C-alpha cells in the first residue's frame, strides 16, 4: 500500500481472483484472472486491452505505430511518415494517405494528394442509381452530375449538402 496525498493506493487480488492496482475506491488497472484481459480505467475488461475514460497515446520514432497481424503476417499497418501524414498500408505498401497540413487524401500506392481527394491506379465507382458527383458552381448552386442509360451526362440542380 502507498499513501499519496491522503489517497491510499494498493495492489491486490479481489474476490473474483482479478489482480488490480488502484485506490481504495476504484481499480485503475485490472488483470482479469479468468480471461487474462487487461483493463485500464475499468474493472471489467471486455477485450485483451480495454481502455475506458480517456485517450490512448502511441509515441515512437518508427513509421508504423499500429500493426494488425493474422498469425505472423502483417495485414494492415497504420502510422505516420516523416512529414506527419497519416498512412494506412498492407505492411509493404502505403495504400491510403491523409496529408497532415491540408487534409488532402490520396488513395493508391505511395503517393501524395494534389487535391482534397486523389485516386491513383483505379476508377471511382458510384453504384447507386441517382447518386453521382456533386459540384458547386461559382454562384453557390450545387449540381449532381450523373449519367443516363445512353452514357450522356445529366446535371441536376440540388440543395447543397
Tab-separated table of N, CA, C and O in Angstrom, residues 125-132 144 146-147:
chain	number	residue	atom	x	y	z
A	125	UNK	N	-16.020	4.247	-58.534
A	125	UNK	CA	-17.255	3.623	-58.983
A	125	UNK	C	-18.400	4.079	-58.085
A	125	UNK	O	-18.348	3.896	-56.870
A	126	UNK	N	-19.424	4.686	-58.688
A	126	UNK	CA	-20.629	5.065	-57.961
A	126	UNK	C	-21.718	4.103	-58.409
A	126	UNK	O	-22.189	4.165	-59.542
A	127	UNK	N	-22.108	3.198	-57.523
A	127	UNK	CA	-23.030	2.127	-57.880
A	127	UNK	C	-24.495	2.533	-57.779
A	127	UNK	O	-25.322	2.110	-58.583
A	128	UNK	N	-24.835	3.339	-56.807
A	128	UNK	CA	-26.235	3.649	-56.542
A	128	UNK	C	-26.812	4.562	-57.612
A	128	UNK	O	-26.299	5.662	-57.859
A	129	UNK	N	-27.882	4.119	-58.252
A	129	UNK	CA	-28.541	4.905	-59.296
A	129	UNK	C	-29.071	6.191	-58.672
A	129	UNK	O	-29.677	6.174	-57.604
A	130	UNK	N	-28.829	7.302	-59.342
A	130	UNK	CA	-29.255	8.598	-58.830
A	130	UNK	C	-28.189	9.290	-58.012
A	130	UNK	O	-28.300	10.474	-57.720
A	131	UNK	N	-27.162	8.565	-57.615
A	131	UNK	CA	-26.039	9.186	-56.930
A	131	UNK	C	-24.999	9.554	-57.964
A	131	UNK	O	-24.978	9.007	-59.061
A	132	UNK	N	-24.146	10.477	-57.611
A	132	UNK	CA	-23.119	10.884	-58.550
A	132	UNK	C	-22.100	11.753	-57.863
A	132	UNK	O	-21.826	11.593	-56.687
A	144	UNK	N	-25.767	17.863	-59.139
A	144	UNK	CA	-25.370	16.454	-59.102
A	144	UNK	C	-25.173	16.021	-60.546
A	144	UNK	O	-26.058	16.175	-61.376
A	146	UNK	N	-24.678	12.975	-62.988
A	146	UNK	CA	-24.863	11.530	-63.124
A	146	UNK	C	-24.797	11.197	-64.612
A	146	UNK	O	-24.428	12.037	-65.431
A	147	UNK	N	-25.177	10.002	-64.956
A	147	UNK	CA	-25.144	9.572	-66.348
A	147	UNK	C	-26.441	8.805	-66.642
A	147	UNK	O	-26.978	8.130	-65.762
